[in-house]
XYZ file of C-alpha atoms in Angstrom:
646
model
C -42.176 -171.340 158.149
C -39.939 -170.771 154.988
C -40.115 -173.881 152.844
C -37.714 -175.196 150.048
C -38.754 -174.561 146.571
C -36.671 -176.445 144.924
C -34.662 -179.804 146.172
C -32.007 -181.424 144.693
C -32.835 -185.522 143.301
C -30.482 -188.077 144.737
C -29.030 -188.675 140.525
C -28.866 -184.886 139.824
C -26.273 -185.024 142.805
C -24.399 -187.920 142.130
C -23.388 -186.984 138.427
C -21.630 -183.644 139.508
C -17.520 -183.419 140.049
C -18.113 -182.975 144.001
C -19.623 -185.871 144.497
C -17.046 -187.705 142.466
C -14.126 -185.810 144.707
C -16.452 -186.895 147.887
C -16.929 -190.681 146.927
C -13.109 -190.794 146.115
C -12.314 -189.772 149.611
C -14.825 -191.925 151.173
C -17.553 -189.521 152.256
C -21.260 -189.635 150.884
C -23.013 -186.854 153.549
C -22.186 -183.291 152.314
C -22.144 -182.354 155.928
C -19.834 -184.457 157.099
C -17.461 -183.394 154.377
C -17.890 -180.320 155.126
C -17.147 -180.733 158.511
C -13.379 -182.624 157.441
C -12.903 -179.613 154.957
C -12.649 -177.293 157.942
C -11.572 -179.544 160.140
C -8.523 -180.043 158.459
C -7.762 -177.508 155.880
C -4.225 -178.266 154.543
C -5.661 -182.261 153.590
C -8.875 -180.325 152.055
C -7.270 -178.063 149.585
C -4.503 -180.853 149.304
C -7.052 -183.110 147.837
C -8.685 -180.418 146.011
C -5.552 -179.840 143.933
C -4.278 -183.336 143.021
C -8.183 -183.586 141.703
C -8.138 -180.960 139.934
C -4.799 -182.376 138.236
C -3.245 -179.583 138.072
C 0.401 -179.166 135.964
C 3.265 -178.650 138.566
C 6.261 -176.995 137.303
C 7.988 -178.185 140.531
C 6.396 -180.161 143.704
C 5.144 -178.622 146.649
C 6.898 -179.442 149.949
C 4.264 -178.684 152.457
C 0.540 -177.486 152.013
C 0.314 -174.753 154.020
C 2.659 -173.085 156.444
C 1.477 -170.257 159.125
C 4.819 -169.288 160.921
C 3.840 -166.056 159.568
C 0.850 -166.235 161.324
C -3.137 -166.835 160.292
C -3.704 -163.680 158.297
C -0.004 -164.703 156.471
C -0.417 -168.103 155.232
C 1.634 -169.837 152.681
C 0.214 -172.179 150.692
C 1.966 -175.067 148.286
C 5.522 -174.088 149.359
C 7.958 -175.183 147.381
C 5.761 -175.165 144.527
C 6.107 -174.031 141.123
C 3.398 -173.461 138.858
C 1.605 -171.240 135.865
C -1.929 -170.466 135.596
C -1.689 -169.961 131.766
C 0.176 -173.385 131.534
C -3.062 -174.845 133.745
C -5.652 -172.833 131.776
C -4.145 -173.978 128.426
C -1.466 -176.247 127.581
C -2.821 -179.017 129.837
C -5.577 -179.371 127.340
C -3.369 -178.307 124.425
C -1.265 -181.504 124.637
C -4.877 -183.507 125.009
C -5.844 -184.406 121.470
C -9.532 -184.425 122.859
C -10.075 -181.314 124.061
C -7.323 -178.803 122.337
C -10.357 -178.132 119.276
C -12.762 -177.709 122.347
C -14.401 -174.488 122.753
C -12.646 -172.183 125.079
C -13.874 -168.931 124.343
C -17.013 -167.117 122.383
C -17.263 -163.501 122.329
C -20.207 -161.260 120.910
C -19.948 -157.528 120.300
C -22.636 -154.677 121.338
C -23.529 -154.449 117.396
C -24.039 -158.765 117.207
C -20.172 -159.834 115.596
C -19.103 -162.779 117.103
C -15.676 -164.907 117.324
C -15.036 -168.403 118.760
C -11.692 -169.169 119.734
C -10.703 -173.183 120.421
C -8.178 -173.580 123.383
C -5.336 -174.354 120.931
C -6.681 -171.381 119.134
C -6.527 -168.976 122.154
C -3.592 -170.564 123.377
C -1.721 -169.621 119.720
C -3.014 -165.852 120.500
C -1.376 -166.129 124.161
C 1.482 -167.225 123.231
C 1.958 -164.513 120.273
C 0.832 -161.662 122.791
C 3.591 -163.055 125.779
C 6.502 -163.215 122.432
C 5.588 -160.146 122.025
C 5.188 -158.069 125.602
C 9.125 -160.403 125.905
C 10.141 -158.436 123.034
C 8.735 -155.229 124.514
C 10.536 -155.960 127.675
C 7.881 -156.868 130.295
C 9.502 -159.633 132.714
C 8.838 -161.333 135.725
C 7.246 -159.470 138.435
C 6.460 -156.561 136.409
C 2.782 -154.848 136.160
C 0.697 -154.155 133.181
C -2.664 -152.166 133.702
C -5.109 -154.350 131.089
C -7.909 -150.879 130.667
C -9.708 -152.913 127.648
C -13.297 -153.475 127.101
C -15.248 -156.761 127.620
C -13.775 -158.526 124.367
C -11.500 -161.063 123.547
C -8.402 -159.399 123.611
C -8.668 -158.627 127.464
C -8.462 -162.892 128.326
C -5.523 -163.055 125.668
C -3.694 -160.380 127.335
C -4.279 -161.613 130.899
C -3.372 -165.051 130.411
C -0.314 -163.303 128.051
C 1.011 -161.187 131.666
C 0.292 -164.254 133.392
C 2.709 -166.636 131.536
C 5.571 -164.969 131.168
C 5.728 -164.349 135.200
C 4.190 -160.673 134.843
C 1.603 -159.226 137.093
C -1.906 -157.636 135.376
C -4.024 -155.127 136.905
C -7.869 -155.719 135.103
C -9.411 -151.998 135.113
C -13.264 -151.562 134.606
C -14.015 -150.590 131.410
C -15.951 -147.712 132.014
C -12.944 -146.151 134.380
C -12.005 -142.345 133.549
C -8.279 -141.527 133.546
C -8.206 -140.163 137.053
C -9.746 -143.954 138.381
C -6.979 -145.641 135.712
C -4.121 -143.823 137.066
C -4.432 -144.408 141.158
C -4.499 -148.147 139.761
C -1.360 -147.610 137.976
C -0.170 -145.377 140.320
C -0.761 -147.471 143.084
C 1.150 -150.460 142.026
C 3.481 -147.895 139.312
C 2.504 -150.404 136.551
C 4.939 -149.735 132.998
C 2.446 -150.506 130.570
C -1.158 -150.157 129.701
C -2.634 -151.960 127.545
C -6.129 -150.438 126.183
C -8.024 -150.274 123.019
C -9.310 -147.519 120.953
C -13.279 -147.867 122.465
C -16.278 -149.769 121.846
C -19.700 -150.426 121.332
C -22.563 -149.573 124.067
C -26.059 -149.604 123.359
C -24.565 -148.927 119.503
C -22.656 -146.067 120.025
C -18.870 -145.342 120.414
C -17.655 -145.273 123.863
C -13.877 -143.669 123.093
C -11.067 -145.412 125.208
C -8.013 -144.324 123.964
C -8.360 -141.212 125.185
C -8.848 -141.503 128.666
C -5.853 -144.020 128.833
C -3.586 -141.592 126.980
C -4.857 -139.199 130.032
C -3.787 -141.444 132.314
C -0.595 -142.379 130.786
C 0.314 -138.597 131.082
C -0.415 -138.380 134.753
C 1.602 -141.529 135.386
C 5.456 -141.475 134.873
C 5.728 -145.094 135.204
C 4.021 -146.026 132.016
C 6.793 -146.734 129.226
C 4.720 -147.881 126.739
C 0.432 -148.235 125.704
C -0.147 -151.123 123.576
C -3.960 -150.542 121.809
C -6.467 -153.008 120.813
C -8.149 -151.801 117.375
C -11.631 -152.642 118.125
C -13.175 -150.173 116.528
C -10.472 -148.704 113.927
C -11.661 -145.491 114.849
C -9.217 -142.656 114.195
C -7.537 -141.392 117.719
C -4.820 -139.528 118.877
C -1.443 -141.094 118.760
C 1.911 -140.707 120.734
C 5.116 -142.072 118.083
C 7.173 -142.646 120.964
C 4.838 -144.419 123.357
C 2.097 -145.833 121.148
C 2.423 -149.205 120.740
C -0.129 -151.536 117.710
C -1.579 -154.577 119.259
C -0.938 -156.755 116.379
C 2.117 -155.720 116.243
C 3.135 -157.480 119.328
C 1.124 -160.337 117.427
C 3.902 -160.934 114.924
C 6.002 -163.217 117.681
C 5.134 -166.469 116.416
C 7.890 -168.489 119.396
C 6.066 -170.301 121.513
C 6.636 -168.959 125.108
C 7.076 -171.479 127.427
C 5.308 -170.357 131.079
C 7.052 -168.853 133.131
C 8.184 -171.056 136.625
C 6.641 -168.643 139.333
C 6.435 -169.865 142.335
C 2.956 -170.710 144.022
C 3.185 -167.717 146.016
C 4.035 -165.501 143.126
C 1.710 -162.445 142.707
C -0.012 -162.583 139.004
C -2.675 -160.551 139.590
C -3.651 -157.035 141.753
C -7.153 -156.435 141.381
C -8.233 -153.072 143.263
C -11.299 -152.613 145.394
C -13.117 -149.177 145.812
C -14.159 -147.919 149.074
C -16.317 -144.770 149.893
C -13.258 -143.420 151.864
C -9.145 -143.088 151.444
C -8.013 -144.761 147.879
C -8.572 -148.013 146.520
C -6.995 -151.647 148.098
C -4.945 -153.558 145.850
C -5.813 -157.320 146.535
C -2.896 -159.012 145.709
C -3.488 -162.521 143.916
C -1.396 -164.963 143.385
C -0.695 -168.190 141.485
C -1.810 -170.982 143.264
C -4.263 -168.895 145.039
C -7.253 -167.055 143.443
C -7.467 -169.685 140.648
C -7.701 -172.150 142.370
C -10.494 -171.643 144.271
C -12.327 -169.818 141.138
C -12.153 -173.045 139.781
C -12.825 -175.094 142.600
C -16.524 -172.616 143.559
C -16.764 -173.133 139.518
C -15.948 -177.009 138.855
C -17.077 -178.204 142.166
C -20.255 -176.087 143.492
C -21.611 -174.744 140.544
C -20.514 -178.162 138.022
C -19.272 -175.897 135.581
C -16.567 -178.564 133.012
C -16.447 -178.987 129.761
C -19.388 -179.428 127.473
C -20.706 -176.384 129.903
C -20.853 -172.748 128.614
C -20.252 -170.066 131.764
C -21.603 -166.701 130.925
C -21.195 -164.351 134.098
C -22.693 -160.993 133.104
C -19.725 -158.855 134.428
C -16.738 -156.668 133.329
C -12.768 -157.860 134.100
C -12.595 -154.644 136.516
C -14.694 -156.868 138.641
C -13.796 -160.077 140.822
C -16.319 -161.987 139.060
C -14.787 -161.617 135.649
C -10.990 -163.059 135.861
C -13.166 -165.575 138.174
C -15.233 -166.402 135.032
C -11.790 -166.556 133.440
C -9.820 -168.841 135.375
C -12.888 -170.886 137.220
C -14.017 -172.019 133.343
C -11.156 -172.459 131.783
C -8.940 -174.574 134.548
C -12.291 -176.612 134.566
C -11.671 -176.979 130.773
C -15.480 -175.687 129.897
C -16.387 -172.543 127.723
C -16.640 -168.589 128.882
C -18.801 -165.987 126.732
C -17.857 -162.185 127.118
C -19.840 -159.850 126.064
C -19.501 -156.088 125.255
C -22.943 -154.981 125.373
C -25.803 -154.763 127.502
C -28.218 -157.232 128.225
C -31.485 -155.491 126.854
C -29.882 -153.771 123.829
C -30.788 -153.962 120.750
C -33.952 -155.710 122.245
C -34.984 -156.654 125.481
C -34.659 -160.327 124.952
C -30.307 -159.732 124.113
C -29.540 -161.694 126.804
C -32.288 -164.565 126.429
C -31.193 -164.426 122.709
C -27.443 -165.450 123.418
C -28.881 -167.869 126.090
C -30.254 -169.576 123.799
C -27.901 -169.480 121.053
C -24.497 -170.469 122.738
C -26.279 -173.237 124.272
C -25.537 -171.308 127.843
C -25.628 -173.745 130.648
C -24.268 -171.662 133.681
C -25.812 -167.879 133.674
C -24.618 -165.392 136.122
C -26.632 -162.096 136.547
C -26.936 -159.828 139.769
C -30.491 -158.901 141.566
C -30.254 -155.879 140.242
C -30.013 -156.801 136.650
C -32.911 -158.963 137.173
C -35.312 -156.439 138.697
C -34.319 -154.481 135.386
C -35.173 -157.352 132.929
C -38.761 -158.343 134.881
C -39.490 -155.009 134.218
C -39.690 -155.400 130.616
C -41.839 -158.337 130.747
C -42.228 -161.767 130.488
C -42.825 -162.237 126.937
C -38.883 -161.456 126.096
C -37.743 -164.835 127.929
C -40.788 -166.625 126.256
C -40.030 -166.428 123.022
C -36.496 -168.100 123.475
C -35.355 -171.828 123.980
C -33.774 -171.531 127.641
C -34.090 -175.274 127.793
C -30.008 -174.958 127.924
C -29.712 -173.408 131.952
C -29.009 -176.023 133.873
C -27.713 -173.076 136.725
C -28.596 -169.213 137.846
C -25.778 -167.942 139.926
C -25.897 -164.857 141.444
C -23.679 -162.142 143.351
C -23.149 -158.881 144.218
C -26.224 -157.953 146.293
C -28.797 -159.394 148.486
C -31.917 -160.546 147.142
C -35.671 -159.033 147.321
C -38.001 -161.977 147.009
C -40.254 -160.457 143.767
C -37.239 -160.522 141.521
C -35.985 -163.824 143.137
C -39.162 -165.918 142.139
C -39.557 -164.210 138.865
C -36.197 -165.678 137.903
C -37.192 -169.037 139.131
C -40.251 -169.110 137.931
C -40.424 -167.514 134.751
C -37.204 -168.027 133.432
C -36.166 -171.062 135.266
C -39.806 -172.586 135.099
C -39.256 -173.634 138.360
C -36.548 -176.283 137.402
C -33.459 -174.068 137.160
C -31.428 -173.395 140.869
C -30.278 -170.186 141.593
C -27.315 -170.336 143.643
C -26.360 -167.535 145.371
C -23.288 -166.874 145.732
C -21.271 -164.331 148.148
C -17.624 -163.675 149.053
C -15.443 -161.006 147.740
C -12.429 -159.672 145.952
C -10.213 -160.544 149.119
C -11.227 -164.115 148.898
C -11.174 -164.699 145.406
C -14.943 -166.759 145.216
C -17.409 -167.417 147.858
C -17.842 -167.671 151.493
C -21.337 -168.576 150.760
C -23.275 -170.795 148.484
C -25.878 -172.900 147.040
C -25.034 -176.302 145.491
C -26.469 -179.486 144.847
C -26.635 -181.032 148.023
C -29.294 -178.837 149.506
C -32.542 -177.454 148.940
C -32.498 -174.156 148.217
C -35.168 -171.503 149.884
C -36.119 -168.034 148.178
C -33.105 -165.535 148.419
C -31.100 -167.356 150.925
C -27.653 -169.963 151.243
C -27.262 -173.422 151.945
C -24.214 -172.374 154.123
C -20.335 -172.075 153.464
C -18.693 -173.611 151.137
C -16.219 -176.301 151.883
C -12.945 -175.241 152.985
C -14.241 -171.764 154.148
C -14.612 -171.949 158.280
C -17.586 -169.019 157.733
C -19.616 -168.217 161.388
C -21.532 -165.128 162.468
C -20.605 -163.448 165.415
C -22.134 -161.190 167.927
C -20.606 -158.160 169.353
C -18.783 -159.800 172.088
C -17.388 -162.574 169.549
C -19.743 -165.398 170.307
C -21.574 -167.394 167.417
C -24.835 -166.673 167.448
C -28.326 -168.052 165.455
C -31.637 -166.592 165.017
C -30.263 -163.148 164.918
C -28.168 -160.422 162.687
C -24.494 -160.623 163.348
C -20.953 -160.094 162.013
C -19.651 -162.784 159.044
C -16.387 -163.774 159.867
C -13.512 -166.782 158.727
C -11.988 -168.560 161.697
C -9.185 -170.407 159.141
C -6.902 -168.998 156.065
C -8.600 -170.675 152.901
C -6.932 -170.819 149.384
C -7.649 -167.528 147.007
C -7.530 -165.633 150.693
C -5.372 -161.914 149.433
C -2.264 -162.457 149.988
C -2.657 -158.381 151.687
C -2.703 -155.061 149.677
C 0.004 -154.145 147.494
C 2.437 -152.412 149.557
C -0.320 -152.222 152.218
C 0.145 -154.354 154.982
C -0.980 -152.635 158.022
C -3.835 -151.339 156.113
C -4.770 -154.950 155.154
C -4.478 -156.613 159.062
C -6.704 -153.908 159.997
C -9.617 -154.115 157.621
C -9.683 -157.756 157.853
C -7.671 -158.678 161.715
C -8.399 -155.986 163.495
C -11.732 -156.706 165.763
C -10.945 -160.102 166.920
C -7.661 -161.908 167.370
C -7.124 -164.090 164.157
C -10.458 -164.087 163.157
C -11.289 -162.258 159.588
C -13.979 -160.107 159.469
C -15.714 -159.591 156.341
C -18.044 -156.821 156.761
C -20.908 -158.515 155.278
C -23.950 -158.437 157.797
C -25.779 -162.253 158.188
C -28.324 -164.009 160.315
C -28.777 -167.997 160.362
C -32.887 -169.107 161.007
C -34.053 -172.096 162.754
C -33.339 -174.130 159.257
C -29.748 -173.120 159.214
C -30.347 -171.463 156.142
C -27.843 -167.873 155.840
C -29.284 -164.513 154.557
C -27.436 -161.724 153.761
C -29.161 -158.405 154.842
C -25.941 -156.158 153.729
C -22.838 -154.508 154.041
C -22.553 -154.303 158.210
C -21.403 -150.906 157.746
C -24.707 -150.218 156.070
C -26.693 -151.696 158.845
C -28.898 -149.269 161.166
C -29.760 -149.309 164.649
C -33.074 -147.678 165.049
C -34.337 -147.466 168.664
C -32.013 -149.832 169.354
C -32.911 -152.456 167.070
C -30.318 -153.376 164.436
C -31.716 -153.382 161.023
C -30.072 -154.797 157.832
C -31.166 -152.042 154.804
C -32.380 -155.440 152.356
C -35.389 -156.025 155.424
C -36.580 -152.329 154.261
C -35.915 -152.472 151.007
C -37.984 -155.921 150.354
C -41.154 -154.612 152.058
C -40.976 -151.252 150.023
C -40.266 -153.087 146.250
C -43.718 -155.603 147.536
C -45.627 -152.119 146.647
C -46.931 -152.219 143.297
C -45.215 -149.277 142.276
C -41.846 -149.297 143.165
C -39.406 -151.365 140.611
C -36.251 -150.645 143.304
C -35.266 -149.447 146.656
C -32.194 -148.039 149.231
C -32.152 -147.714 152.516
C -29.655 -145.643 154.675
C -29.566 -144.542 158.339
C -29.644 -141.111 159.450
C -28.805 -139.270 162.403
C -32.321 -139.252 164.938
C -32.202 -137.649 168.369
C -34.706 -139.793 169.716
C -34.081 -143.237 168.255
C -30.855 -142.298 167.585
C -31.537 -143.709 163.577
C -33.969 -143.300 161.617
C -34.380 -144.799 157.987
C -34.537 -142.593 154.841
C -35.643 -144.665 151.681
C -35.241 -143.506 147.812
C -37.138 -145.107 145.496
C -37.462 -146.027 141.649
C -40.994 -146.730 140.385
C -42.264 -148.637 137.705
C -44.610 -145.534 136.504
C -45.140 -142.304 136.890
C -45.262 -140.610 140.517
C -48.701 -140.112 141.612
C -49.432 -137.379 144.430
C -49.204 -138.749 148.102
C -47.130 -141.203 147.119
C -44.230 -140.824 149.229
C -46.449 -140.758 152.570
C -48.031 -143.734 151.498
C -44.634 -145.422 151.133
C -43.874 -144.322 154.794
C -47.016 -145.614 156.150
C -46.719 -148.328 153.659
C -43.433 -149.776 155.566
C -44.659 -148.759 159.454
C -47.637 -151.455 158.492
C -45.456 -154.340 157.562
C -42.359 -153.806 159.706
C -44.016 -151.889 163.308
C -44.273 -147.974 163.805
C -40.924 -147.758 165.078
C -38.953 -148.792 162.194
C -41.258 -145.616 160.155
C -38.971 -144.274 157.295
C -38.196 -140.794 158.272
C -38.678 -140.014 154.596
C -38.767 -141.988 151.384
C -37.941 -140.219 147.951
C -38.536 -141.102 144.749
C -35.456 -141.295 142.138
C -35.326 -141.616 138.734
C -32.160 -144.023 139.334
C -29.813 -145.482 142.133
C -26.529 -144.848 142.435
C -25.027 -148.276 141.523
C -21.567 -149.467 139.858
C -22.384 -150.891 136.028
C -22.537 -155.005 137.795
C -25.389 -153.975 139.948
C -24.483 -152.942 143.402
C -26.599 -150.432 145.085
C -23.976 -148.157 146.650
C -25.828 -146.967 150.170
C -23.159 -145.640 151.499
C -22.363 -143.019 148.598
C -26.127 -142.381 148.894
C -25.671 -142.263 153.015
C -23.019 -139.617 152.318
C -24.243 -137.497 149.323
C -27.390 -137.116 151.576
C -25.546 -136.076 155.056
C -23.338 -134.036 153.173
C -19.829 -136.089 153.706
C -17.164 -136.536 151.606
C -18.183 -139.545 149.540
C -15.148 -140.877 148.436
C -13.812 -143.078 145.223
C -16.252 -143.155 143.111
C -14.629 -144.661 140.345
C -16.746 -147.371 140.003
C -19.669 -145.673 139.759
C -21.841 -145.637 136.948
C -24.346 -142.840 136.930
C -22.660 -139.963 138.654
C -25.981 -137.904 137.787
C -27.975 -139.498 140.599
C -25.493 -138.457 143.460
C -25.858 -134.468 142.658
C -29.780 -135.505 142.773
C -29.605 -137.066 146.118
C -27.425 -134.476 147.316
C -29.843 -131.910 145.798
C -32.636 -133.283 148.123
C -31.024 -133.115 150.680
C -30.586 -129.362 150.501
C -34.409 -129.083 149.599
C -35.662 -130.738 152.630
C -32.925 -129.028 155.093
């Protein structure tokens, strides 16, 4: 049987903000609030906001109305409100916490810059006088295509405030992945910078977004970022300085959207037809960034977040808003986590005092790599949590973290939702022991059950991850997309959300993730989540990472084809010993057809193993966006296999 390794003491839980929020409403048992959170979600998220004392421009008249039905709720109507105003001013006006550390950024090449929240929310308000004077207003959209540095927060909390809507772009985008973004919503401005730092060498930025300026007639104006002051071409007419729009020196006062107001579309790639602008609003994905941030992770002030993430992904404006609503401090970080030496991200661990660390299984696989004696020679006394998201876990990398870095005292909670839900379905927390690579369960609020094919919960056994309820942060649809929303999300079962994320609960009622349920395979009949493969083959002692995809079999009708990336060199026979390798631990039917060895995976630059590029590239089919892909290379080498072995 699976046991716990590590459990939560009975004072550990009673200092965090849930339990506060939990004894103020008269319930001790975790379980039994979670039961009222679902049970009655309007009073849940009701409560949730009045403790989170948030700054109401104007009252809300109900919670939640659903004339519109459950995949069109309305949350907070009547209400007016500002996430700057919330992520600022609030603590602005407090005497105590305006000098408080909001912000910390470090560069690839080691410069660094604190910024107090009086001292970030001067820069805000200079940047929102001066996109007024450019002529941004309410309801427009500005494409933020900036690298992972200060400037990016200032100018999404800047859009935010004056009523605008931003679209973050991954930094490593190329103007043809820029442009459906701004395309796709016809943004007027784009805000960018002339490059950055990587592993110490000039990544060039202005470039691609002058590309993608030119292939999109809505863009009026490009407002760079001098990060580098780096000489690069420049349009007169459209070519806008940063610190020029600095130069407003009003204060701004937020704007009075409504809670239902859009302030953010943050797009989503897919492996076919373009990308899904999530549309965010308000009084939506804020709120429950900061209520996963504050309330299951105990991230407030005197804490120090550091997510390792870029703002083209859902898990960087949640950094964002989840630590600064919370009124704790956010590092961003340009660089990578092993450059200039493999300890980089141990080093700023320890030197920003980091309490909350995010990092992705893949990223950690990568770091145990190098060894252990790159976390040993730093003070990580700090961590007081690991979260992690993106991917499921394999249980070598999992313990390594726990034990080596975390020296068995540090949780890791994992941590799984989405871009459409604006935080987690899923999660670890205080309240409950915490088993290698799996969840406690959903978090409060979020009515989370798996399903079988027929639509019946089911336990013990792989099934569908769905959401019976609307929850706060829930997309409020795709921009200009709603029959393409209700039937990626309402479309299998009658108001019932389907994520697409493939789970099993065990005896323990402990959740594990096993992948994307378009990922899964049936072989022989069997259903098979890729991560049961993939955790047997990364157990040999030579392989560092794996992917598994189902092919086309006429007997079994699927059969598994693994790639591989090994810690060494390849020695002869390998790959047959891999095969026979897998049949020994998992049964001769579930044999890999093949297994190949790679020199890299195709992922995006936060981690994810994308199988289903790799599925495609290696059947031949069209393979889609692949904007956020990192390492292009390794799809023309799968795809190159493939030809070899047909």
């Amino acid at each position: 049987m699976n046991r716990p390794v590590w459990v939560p003491q009975t004072e550990q839980m009673k200092k965090t903000r849930l339990y506060q929020l939990m004894k103020k409403l008269g319930i001790e048992d975790y379980d039994s609030f979670y039961r009222e959170s679902i049970r009655n979600i309007a009073w849940f998220w009701d409560e949730v906001v009045k403790d989170m004392k948030l700054n109401w421009i104007a009252p809300y008249r109900q919670v939640l109305d659903m004339k519109d039905g459950i995949a069109w709720p309305r949350w907070f109507k009547g209400g007016k409100i500002n996430v700057a105003e919330n992520c600022l001013d609030r603590f602005v006006k407090d005497p105590s916490a305006r000098h408080r550390l909001a912000l910390i950024w470090e560069g690839d090449n080691g410069e660094s810059h604190k910024y107090s929240y009086r001292e970030l929310w001067v820069e805000v308000n200079r940047i929102a006088g001066g996109l007024t004077e450019l002529g941004v207003g309410p309801g427009d959209r500005v494409a933020i295509f900036l690298p992972m540095i200060a400037e990016n927060v200032i100018a999404m909390l800047a859009v935010a405030r004056i009523g605008a809507i931003f679209i973050p772009c991954f930094s490593g985008y190329g103007a043809e992945a820029v442009t459906a973004r701004i395309q796709g919503c016809q943004a007027k401005w784009l805000i960018t910078a002339d490059g950055f730092l990587r592993r110490g060498k000039v990544v060039k930025m202005k470039e691609e977004a002058d590309r993608a300026a030119d292939l999109s007639p809505s863009i009026q104006k490009v407002i760079v970022v001098r990060r580098l002051g780096r000489k690069c071409p420049w349009n007169g007419e459209r070519d806008v300085e940063w610190d020029q729009l600095r130069t407003s020196v009003k204060t701004v006062a937020p704007y009075p959207t409504s809670s239902g107001d859009p302030f953010m579309i943050i797009y989503t790639s897919g492996t076919t037809g373009k990308p899904k602008g999530t549309v965010h609003v308000h009084a939506g994905f804020p709120v429950k960034a900061a209520f996963d941030a504050g309330y299951m992770f105990d991230v407030g002030a005197g804490d120090v977040l550091f997510w390792v993430t870029d703002m083209g992904w859902m898990m960087g404006p949640w950094m964002v808003f989840g630590s600064l609503i919370m009124g704790s401090t956010m590092v961003v970080y340009e660089g990578t986590p092993d450059y200039p030496a493999p300890d980089r991200l141990w080093e700023m661990v320890e030197n920003y005092g980091v309490t909350h660390l995010g990092v992705s299984p893949t990223l950690t696989r990568a770091l145990m790599r190098l060894g252990n004696q790159w976390t040993e020679k730093r003070d990580l006394s700090s961590l007081r949590v690991f979260g992690s998201t993106g991917e499921p876990w394999n249980p070598e990398p999992w313990h390594w973290l726990f034990e080596q870095v975390g020296k068995n005292k540090v949780p890791i909670f994992n941590y799984s939702g989405g871009t459409e839900t604006s935080g987690g379905i899923l999660g670890n927390h205080f309240f409950k022991p915490i088993f290698p690579c799996g969840f406690a369960g959903p978090i409060p609020g979020m009515d989370a059950e798996v399903f079988d094919d027929s639509g019946r919960p089911v336990r013990d056994q792989v099934g569908e991850l769905v959401l019976r309820q609307p929850w706060v942060g829930m997309t409020s649809g795709f921009w200009q997309d709603d029959k393409r929303y209700e039937k990626t999300y309402w479309n299998r079962w009658p108001n019932v959300w389907l994520h697409g994320d493939w789970v099993y609960i065990d005896q323990q009622n402990q959740w594990f993730i096993t992948g994307r349920s378009d990922d899964t395979l049936k072989i022989a009949g069997k259903r098979l989540g890729p991560a049961e493969m993939e955790s047997v083959l990364v157990n040999h002692p030579l392989v560092a990472e794996a992917a598994t995809i189902g092919v086309p079999d006429s007997e079994k009708g699927e059969s598994a084809v693994c790639f591989v990336v090994l810690k060494g060199k390849e020695c002869e026979g390998l790959e047959e010993e891999l095969v026979e390798f897998v049949a020994k631990h998992m049964g001769k039917a579930l044999r890999p057809k093949r297994v190949w060895t790679l020199e890299e995976l195709p992922k995006t630059r936060n981690g994810k193993i994308l199988r289903r590029v790799i599925r495609a590239s290696y059947l031949g089919e069209e393979v889609g966006d692949l904007s956020s892909l990192e390492n292009k290379a390794a799809v023309e080498v799968i795809r190159s296999l493939a030809r070899n072995a047909n």
